[in-house]
Structures are given as structure tokens and as C-alpha cells.
Tab-separated table of C-alpha atoms and ligand atoms in Angstrom:
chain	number	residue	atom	x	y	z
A	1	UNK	CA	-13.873	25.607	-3.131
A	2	UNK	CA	-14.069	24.110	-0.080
A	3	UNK	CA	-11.166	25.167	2.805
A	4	UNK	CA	-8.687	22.053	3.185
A	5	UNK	CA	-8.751	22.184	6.573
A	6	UNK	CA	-12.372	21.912	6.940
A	7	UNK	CA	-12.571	18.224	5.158
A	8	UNK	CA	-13.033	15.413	7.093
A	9	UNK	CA	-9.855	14.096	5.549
A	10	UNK	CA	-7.384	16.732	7.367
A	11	UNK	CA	-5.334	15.166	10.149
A	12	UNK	CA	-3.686	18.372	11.019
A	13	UNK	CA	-1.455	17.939	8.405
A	14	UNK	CA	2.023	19.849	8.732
A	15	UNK	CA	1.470	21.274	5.040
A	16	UNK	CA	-0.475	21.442	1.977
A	17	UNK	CA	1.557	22.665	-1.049
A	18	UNK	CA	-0.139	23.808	-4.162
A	19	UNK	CA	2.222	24.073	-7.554
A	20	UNK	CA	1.268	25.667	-10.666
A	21	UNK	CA	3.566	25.913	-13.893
A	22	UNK	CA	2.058	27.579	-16.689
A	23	UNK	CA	4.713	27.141	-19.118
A	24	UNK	CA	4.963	23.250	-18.917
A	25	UNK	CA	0.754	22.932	-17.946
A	26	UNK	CA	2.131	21.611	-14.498
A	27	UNK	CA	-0.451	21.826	-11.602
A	28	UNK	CA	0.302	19.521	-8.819
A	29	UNK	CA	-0.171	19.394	-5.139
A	30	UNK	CA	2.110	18.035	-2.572
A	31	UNK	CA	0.774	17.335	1.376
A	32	UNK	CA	2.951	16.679	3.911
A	33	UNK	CA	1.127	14.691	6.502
A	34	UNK	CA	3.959	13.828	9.404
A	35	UNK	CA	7.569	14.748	9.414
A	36	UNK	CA	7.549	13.194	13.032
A	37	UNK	CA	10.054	9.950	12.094
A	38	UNK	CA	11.314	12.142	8.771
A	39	UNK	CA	11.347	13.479	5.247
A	40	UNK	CA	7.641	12.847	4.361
A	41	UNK	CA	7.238	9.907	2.213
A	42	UNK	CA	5.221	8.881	-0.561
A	43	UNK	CA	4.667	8.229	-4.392
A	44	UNK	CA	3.068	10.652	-6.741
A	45	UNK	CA	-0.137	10.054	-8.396
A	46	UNK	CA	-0.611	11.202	-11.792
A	47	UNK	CA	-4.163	11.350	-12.410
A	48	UNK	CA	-7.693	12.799	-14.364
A	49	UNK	CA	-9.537	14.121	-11.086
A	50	UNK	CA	-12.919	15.692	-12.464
A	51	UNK	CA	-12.131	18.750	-9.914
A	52	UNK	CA	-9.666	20.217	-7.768
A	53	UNK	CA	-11.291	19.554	-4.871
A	54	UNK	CA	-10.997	15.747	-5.354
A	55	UNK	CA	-7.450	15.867	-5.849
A	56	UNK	CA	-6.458	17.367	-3.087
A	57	UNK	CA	-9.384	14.865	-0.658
A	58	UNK	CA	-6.842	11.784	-2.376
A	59	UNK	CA	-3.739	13.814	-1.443
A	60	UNK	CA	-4.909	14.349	2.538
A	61	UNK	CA	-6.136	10.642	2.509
A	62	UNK	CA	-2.990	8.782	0.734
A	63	UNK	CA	-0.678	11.117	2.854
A	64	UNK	CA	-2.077	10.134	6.090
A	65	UNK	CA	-2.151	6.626	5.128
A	66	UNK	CA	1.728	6.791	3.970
A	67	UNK	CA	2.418	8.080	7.368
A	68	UNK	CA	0.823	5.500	9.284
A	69	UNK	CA	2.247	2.962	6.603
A	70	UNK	CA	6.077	4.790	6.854
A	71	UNK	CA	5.835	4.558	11.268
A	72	UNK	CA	4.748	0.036	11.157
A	73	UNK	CA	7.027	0.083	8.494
A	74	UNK	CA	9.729	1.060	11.318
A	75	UNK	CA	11.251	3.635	8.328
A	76	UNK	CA	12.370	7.173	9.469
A	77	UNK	CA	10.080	8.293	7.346
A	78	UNK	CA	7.217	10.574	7.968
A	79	UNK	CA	4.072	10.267	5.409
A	80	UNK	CA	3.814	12.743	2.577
A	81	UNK	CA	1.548	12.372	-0.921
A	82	UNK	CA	1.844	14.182	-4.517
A	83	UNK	CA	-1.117	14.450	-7.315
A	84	UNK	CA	-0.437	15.877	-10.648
A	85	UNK	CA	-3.535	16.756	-11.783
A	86	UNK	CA	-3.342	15.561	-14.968
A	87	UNK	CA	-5.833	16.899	-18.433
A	88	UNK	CA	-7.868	14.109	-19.772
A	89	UNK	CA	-5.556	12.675	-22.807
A	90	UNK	CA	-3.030	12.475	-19.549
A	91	UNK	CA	-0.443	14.679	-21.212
A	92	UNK	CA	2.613	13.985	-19.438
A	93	UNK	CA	6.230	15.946	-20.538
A	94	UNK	CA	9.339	16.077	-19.714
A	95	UNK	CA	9.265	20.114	-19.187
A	96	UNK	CA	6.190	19.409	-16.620
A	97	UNK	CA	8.028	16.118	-15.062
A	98	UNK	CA	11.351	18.841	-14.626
A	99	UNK	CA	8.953	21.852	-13.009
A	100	UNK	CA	7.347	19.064	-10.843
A	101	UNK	CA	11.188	18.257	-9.479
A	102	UNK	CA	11.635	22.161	-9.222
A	103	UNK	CA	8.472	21.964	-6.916
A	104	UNK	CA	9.471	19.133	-4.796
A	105	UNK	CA	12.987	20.514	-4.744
A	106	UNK	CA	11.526	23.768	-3.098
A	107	UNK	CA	9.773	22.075	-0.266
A	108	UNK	CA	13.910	21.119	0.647
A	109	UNK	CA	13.591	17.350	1.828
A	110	UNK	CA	10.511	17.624	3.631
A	111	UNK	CA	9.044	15.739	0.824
A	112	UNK	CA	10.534	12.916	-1.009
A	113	UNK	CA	8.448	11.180	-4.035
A	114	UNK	CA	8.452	7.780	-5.495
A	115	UNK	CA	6.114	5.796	-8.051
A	116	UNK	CA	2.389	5.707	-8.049
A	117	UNK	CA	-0.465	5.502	-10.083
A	118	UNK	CA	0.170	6.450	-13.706
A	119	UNK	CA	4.057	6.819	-12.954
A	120	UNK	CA	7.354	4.807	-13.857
A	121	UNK	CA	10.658	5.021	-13.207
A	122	UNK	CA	11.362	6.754	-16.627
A	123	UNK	CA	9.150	9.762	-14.794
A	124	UNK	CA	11.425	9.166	-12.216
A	125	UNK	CA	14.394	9.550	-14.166
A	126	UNK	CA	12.984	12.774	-15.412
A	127	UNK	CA	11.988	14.190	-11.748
A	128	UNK	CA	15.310	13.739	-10.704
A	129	UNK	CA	17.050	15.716	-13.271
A	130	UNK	CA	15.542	18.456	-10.918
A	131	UNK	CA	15.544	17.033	-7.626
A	132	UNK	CA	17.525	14.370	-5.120
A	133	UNK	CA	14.660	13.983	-3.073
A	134	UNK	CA	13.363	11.117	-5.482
A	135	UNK	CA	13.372	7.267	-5.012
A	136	UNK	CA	12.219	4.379	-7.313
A	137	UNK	CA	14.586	4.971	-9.996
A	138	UNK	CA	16.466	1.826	-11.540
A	139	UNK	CA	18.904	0.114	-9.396
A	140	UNK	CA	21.947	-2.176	-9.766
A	141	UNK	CA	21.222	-5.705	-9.249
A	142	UNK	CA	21.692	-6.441	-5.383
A	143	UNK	CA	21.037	-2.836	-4.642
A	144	UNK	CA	17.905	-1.798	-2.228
A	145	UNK	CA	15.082	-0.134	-4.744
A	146	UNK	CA	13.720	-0.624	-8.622
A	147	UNK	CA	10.312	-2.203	-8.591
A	148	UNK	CA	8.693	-2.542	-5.188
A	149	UNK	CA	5.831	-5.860	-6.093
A	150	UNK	CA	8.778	-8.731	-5.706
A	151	UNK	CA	9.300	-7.328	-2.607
A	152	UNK	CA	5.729	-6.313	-1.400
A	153	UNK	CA	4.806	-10.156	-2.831
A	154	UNK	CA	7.695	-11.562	-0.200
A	155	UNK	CA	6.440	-9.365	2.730
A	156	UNK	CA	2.689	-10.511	2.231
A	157	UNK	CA	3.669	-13.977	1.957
A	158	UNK	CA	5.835	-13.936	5.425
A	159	UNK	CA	2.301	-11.716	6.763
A	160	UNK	CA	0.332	-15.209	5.772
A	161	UNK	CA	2.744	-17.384	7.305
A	162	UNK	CA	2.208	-15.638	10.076
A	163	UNK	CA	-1.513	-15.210	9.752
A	164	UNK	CA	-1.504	-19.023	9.123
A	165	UNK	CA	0.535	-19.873	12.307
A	166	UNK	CA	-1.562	-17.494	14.469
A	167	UNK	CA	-5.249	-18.738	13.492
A	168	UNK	CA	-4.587	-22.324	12.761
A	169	UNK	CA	-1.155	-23.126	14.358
A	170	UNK	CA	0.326	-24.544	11.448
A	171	UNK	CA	4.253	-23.519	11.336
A	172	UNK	CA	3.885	-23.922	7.520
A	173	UNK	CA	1.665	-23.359	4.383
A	174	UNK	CA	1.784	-26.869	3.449
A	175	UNK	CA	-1.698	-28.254	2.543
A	176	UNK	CA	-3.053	-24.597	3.408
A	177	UNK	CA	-5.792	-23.427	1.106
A	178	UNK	CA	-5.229	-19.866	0.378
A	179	UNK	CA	-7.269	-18.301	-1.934
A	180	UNK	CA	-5.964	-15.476	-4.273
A	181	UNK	CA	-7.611	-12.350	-5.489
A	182	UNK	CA	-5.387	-11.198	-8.402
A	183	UNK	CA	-2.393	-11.995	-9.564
A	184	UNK	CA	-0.271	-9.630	-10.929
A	185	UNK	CA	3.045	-8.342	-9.665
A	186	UNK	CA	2.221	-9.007	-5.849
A	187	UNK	CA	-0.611	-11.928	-6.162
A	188	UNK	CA	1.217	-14.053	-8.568
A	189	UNK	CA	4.525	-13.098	-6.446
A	190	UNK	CA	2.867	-14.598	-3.377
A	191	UNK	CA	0.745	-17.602	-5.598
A	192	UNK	CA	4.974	-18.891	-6.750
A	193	UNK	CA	6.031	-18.823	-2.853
A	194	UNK	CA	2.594	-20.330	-1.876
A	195	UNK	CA	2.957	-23.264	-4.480
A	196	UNK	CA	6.797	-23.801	-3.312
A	197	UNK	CA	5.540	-24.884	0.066
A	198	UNK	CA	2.762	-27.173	-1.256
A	199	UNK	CA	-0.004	-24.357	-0.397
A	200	UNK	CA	-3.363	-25.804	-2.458
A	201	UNK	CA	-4.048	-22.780	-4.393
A	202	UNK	CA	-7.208	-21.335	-5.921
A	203	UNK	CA	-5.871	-18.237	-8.153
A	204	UNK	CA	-8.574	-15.390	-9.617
A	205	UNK	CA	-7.530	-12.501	-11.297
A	206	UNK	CA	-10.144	-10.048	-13.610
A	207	UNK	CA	-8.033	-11.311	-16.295
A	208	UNK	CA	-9.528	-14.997	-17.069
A	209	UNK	CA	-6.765	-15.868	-18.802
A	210	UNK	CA	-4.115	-14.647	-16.403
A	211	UNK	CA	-5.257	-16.682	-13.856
A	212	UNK	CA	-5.617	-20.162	-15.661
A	213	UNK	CA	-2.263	-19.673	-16.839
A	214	UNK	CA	-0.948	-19.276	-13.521
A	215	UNK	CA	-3.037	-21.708	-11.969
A	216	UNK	CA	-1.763	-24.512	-14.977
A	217	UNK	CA	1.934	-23.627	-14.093
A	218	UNK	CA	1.469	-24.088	-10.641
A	219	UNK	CA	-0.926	-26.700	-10.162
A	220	UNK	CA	-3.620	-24.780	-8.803
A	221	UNK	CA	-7.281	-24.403	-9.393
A	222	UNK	CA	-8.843	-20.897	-10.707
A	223	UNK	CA	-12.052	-19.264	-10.718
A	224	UNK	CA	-14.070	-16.408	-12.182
A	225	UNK	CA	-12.900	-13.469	-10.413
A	226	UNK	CA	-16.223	-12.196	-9.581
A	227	UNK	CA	-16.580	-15.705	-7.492
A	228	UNK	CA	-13.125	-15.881	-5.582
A	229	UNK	CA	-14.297	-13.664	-2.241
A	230	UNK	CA	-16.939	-16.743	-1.480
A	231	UNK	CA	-14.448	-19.661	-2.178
A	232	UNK	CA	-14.599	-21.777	1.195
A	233	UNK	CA	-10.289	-21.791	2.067
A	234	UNK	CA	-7.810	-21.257	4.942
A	235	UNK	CA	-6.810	-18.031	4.387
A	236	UNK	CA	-8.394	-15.283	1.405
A	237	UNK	CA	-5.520	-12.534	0.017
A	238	UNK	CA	-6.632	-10.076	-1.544
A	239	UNK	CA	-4.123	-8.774	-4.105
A	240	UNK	CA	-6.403	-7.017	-6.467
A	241	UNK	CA	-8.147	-3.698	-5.612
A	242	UNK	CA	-9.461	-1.648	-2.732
A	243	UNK	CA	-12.616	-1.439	-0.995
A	244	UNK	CA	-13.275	-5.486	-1.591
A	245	UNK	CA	-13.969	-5.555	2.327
A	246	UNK	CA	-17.830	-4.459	2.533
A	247	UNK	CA	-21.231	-5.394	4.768
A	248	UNK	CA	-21.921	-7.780	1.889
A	249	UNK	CA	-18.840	-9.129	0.982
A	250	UNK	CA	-17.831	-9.680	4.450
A	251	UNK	CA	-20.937	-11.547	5.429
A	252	UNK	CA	-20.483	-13.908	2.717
A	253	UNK	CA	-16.516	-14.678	3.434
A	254	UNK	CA	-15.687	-18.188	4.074
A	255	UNK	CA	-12.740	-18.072	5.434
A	256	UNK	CA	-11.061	-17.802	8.749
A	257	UNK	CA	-7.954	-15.374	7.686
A	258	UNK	CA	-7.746	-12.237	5.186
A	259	UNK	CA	-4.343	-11.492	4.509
A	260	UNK	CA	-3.276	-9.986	1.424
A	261	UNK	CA	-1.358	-7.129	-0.087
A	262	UNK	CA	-4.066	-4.751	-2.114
A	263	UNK	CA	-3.960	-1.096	-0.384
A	264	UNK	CA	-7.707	0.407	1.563
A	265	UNK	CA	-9.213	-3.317	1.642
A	266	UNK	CA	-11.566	-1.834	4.135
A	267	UNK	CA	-14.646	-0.082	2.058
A	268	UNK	CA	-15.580	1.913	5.145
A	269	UNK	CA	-14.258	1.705	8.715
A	270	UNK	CA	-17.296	0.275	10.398
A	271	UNK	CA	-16.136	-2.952	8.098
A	272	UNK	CA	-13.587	-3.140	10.522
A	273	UNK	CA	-15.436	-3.881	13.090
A	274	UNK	CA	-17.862	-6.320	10.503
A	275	UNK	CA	-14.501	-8.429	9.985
A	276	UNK	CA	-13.719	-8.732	13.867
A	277	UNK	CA	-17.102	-9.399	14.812
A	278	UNK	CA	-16.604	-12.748	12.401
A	279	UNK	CA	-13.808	-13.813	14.185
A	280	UNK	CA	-12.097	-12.905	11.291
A	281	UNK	CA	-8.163	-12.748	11.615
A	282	UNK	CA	-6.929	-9.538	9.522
A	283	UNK	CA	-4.025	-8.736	8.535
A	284	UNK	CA	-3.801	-4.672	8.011
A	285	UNK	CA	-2.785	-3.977	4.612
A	286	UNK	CA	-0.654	-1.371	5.448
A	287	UNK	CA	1.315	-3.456	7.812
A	288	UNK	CA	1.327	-6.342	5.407
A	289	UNK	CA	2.100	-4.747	2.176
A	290	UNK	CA	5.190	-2.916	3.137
A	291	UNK	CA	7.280	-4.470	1.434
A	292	UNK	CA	8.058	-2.270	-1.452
A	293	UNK	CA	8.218	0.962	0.390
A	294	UNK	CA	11.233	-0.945	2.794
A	295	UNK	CA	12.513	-1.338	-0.456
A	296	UNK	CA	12.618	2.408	-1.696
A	297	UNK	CA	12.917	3.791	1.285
A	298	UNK	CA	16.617	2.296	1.809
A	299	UNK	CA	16.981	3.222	-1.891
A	300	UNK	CA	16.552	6.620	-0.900
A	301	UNK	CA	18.531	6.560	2.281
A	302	UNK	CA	21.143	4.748	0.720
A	303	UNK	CA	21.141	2.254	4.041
A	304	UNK	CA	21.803	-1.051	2.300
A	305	UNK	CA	21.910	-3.214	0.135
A	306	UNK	CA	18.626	-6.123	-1.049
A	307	UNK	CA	20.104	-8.167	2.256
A	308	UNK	CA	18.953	-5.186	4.463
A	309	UNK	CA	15.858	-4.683	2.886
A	310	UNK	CA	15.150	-8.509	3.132
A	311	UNK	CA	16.001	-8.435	6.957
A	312	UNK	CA	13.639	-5.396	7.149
A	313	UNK	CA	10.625	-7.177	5.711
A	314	UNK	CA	10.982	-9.799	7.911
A	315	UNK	CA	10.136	-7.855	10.842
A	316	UNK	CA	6.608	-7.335	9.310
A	317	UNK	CA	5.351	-11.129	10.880
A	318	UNK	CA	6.463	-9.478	14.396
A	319	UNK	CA	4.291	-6.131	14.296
A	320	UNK	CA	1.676	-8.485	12.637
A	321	UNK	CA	1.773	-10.242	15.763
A	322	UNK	CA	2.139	-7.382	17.501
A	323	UNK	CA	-1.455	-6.174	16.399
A	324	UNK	CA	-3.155	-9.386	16.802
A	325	UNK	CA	-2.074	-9.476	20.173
A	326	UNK	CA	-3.473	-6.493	21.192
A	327	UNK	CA	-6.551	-6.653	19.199
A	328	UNK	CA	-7.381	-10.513	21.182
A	329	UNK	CA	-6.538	-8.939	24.250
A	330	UNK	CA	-8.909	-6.024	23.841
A	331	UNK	CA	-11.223	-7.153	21.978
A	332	UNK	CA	-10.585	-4.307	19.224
A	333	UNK	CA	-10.126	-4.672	15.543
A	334	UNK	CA	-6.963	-5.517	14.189
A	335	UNK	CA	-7.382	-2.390	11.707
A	336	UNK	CA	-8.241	0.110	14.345
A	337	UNK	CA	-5.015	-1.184	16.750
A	338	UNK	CA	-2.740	-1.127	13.944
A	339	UNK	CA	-3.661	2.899	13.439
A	340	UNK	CA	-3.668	3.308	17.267
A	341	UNK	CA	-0.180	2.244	17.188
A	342	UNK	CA	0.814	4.181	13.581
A	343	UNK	CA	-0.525	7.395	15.864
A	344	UNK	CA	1.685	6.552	19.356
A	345	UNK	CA	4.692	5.941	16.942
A	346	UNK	CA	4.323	9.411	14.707
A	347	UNK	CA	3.323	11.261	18.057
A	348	UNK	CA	-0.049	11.871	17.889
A	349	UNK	CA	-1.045	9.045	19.879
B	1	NAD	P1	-0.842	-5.462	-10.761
B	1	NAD	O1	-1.487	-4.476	-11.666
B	1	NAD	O2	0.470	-6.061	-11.123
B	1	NAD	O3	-1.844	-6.694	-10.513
B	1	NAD	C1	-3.180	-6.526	-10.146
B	1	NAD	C2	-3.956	-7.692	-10.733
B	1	NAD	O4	-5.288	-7.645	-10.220
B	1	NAD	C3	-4.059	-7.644	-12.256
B	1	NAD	O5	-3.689	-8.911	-12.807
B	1	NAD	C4	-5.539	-7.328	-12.499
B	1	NAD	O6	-6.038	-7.926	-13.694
B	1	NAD	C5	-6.160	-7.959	-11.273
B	1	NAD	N1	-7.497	-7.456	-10.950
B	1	NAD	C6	-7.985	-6.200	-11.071
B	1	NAD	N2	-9.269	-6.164	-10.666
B	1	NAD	C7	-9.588	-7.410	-10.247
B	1	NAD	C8	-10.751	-8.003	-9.714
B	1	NAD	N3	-11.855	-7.292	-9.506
B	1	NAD	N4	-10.725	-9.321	-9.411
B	1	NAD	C9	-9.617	-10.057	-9.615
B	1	NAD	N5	-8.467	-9.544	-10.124
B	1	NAD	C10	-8.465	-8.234	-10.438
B	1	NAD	O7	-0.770	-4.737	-9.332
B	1	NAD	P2	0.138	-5.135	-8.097
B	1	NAD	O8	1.371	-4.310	-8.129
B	1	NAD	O9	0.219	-6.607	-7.985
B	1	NAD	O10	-0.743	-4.543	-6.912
B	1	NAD	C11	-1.848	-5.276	-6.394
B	1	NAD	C12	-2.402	-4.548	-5.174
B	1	NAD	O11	-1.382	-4.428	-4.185
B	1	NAD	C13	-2.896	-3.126	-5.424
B	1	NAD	O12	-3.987	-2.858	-4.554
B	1	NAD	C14	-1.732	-2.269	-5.009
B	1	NAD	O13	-2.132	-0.978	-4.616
B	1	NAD	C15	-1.218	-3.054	-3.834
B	1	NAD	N6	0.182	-2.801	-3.508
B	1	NAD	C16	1.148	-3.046	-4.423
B	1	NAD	C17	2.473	-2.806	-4.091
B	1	NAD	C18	3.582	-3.093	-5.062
B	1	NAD	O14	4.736	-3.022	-4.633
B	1	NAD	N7	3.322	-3.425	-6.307
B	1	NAD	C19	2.809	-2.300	-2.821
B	1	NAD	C20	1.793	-2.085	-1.883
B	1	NAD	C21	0.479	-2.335	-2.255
């Protein structure tokens, strides 16, 4: 096994926390990236990783990223990350859901978990039978929290207003083509508000059938999803999956914006620079998409109620703007300033 600290994915990270529990098959590992703004924040990933090793690479990477997410966010949260390692039917019980609260309970606030990959807010339920330091669980209508894509959709749709006003001073979406890369719970989110301001639309999704259903409510055109990153439009959003932003991909864009709410668009960092270097506005997806941890994050902190978490989220078009600014004015990808800044605001700047 290799030593943690030796991967290229440790940031100095305050902690790494490994949990076994024999009785309920519970192994899980919890790092805490930055406590600088607060309890480190960040869902838990319940997932098949072939090795050990691999989990705990996803568990530096994600907790890093929820830290520099957490700090543009302007939360007083710090970034943290969980993996159950799950076996390979995905066995998942409530015994190993209440040892995994035990564990998160024992790190005493430092960590505080929410929803990821292969978890709902039933597991949620379950984890908190054994810990308070738990968000996404169901909510009361009008209450801050319950599930995060409505909101994430609203906060990438005020990030391509802003995108929008920035590269082709238009002060609305009207006649706009944006061009939509999945629409599920965020994409289809953003493809309503889009339509509502008489956006022309063209709608993909790897699901034919979702997207010409979508596209026939709203009056919009779709294509085959392996054809949407080359449609010529205003603005592409990618609301799909990670690591859509390659050499290739990016040299075939046809578009002057990419702004969208999928997490790690980026497949490496050089593409960074590849998307600046085509004049390319870009909206970091970190910045963009936060949304739905506003959301659980004043669930948690019990600050507020849906109006605060709307005011929140519309602060994200300001540190858009904020990182535009300084990546026209020195001539540095909007990617790169955004994590310059995460790394002033959690200290290590
Ligand atoms: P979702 O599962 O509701 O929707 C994703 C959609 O993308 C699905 O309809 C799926 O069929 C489609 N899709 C998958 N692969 C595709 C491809 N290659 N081409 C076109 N469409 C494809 O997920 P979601 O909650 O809408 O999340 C979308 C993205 O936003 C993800 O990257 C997620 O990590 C990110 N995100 C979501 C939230 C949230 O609050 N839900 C918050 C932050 C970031």
C-alpha cells in the first residue's frame, strides 16, 4: 500500500480517518481536508472501488475539491469527504449505516456528511440515528435542505445569466442559444428556466428519449447526445458527467461560453488552459454548481429558511464575476483563479 501522504492527491490534509466494523462489514474512510472556515463538509460516497488504494485517491481528491467548493460557496464550512467501500452486490444495512454514524460521531463535528453517490436520504435517516453531524435528510416545505438539484439547477441558471451578460452583453437569455448536455435533475432544472425566458434550446441527454420529451414540452430542438458538445450555440452547459472538457473536445467546441453544473468538467488541468486559450468564457463548476450544498449547508446550520438559501445562491453571479475579472485582467484561466482564490480564502493561499 502506498503511504497517503506520498500521493499526488494529498494537500496536507488535516486528517485521514480509516473505520473498520467487523460486525456490520463497515469499512469506510473519512478525510478531512480544511477545517479553516469549519466543520469539514461533504457527502459520502458509497461505492465498489477495485482496491483500497483507490478509495482513499477519491477521498483526498473529492475532499479537497469540497473545500475549495465550501470557501466560493462563502459557507463556514471547511471541505471534508467519506467513502464506504462498499462489496460488489453493494450490500448496504442499517447496522453498517448506524456504525458509519458511530464513526463520524467520533471524529466530534470535525466532519459532517451529506448525500453522494449511491446514497439517499433514507441512508441519511439511518446515519443520523447515530450522529447529528448529518445533513440532507427530508425537510419541511419552506425549510433550507431535502434534495439539492432544484437548487443547484437555479444557481447554474443565474451562473449563465451571468456568463451570458459578461461575453455577449445581453441582460437576458431571450433568443440565447444555449445548448444542454443532460437533463436530469439540474439540466432539465435549468432547460424549464431557460425556456421561461424565450432561451432557443437544443436539449441532449444519454437518454434519447428523455431529451425529446423535454425538448417537445418546451419547444426546443434535441440531439443525439454523443453530438451535443459540437452544436454551434451561445453558450454550451454541461449538466451530464465529468471530464467532458478534453484536447479533443475542446478543439471542436463551438461556442463562445461553457457554463454548466456537472462536477470535474475539466479532464486534466492543462484543459484549463486549452479552454482560455479559445477565448473561451468558463464558468468553474464548483463556483457554479453550488447551489445544493448552500442548500444543506443551512440545513445543517439551521441558519434559515429556502428565502436564505435563495439569497445565498444569488451571490454565485458576483464571485462568477469575480473570477472572470481577474482571469481578463491576468490573462489566467478562469479555473486556475477560481482555486487561487478557494486557497487565499481557506488560508493556504
Ligand atoms: P441526474 O442523474 O439527475 O441527471 C444526469 C443526466 O445526464 C441523466 O438524464 C443522464 O441520462 C444524463 N447523461 C449521462 N451521461 C450522459 C452523456 N454522456 N450525454 C448526455 N447526457 C448524459 O444528475 P443531476 O443531479 O442532474 O447531476 C448532473 C451533474 O451535476 C452531475 O455531474 C452532478 O455531479 C452535478 N451536480 C449535481 C448537483 C445536484 O444538486 N444534483 C450538485 C452539484 C453538481
Amino acid at each position: 500500500m502506498t503511504a497517503p501522504w506520498t500521493l499526488p492527491d494529498f494537500d496536507d490534509h488535516e486528517g485521514l480517518h480509516l473505520f473498520r466494523d467487523a460486525a456490520s462489514g463497515l469499512t469506510a474512510i473519512i478525510a478531512v481536508h480544511s477545517t479553516h472556515l469549519g466543520p469539514a463538509a461533504g457527502g459520502t460516497r458509497f461505492w465498489h472501488y477495485p482496491n483500497g488504494d483507490d478509495a482513499i485517491v477519491d477521498a483526498l481528491r473529492l475532499s479537497r475539491g469540497m473545500s475549495f467548493k465550501n470557501a466560493m460557496a462563502g459557507l463556514p464550512m471547511g471541505g471534508g469527504k467519506a467513502v464506504i467501500l462498499a462489496d460488489t452486490m453493494r450490500t448496504k444495512t442499517p447496522e453498517m449505516l448506524a456504525a458509519f454514524g458511530r464513526a463520524i460521531d467520533s471524529l466530534g463535528g470535525r466532519y459532517v456528511t451529506a448525500e453522494d453517490v449511491g446514497m439517499s436520504d433514507a441512508d441519511m435517516v439511518a446515519i443520523a440515528k447515530t450522529t447529528r453531524h448529518v445533513s440532507g435528510l427530508p425537510v419541511a416545505a419552506g425549510s433550507a435542505g431535502g434534495d439539492p438539484g432544484p437548487t443547484t439547477a437555479f444557481g447554474v441558471y443565474l451562473g449563465v445569466l451571468a456568463a451570458i451578460k459578461r461575453a455577449l452583453g445581453k441582460d437576458s437569455a431571450q433568443g440565447v442559444h444555449v445548448a444542454i448536455q443532460g437533463v436530469g435533475s439540474v439540466g432539465g432544472g435549468l432547460a424549464r428556466r431557460l425556456a421561461a425566458d424565450g432561451a432557443k434550446l437544443t436539449l441532449a441527454d444519454a437518454d434519447a428519449a428523455r431529451a425529446a420529451k423535454l425538448a417537445d414540452e418546451l419547444g426546443a430542438s434535441h440531439v443525439p447526445a454523443a453530438d451535443i458538445l459540437t452544436v454551434e450555440a451561445d453558450v454550451l452547459s454541461p449538466c451530464a458527467l465529468g471530464a467532458i472538457l478534453t484536447e479533443q473536445s475542446i478543439a471542436a467546441l463551438r461556442v463562445p461560453v461553457v457554463a454548466g453544473g456537472a462536477n470535474n468538467q475539466l479532464a486534466t488541468p492543462n484543459d484549463a488552459d486549452r479552454v482560455h486559450a479559445r477565448g473561451i468564457l468558463y464558468a468553474p463548476d464548483y463556483v457554479i454548481n453550488a447551489g445544493g450544498i448552500i442548500n444543506v449547508a443551512l440545513e445543517y446550520l439551521g441558519e434559515g429558511d429556502r428565502a436564505e438559501v435563495e439569497a445565498r445562491v444569488r451571490r454565485i453571479p458576483e464571485r462568477l464575476n469575480d473570477v472572470w475579472a481577474e482571469s481578463a485582467a491576468n490573462d489566467v484561466p478562469a479555473a486556475i483563479v477560481a482555486d487561487r482564490m478557494a486557497k487565499r480564502l481557506i488560508g493556504r493561499g
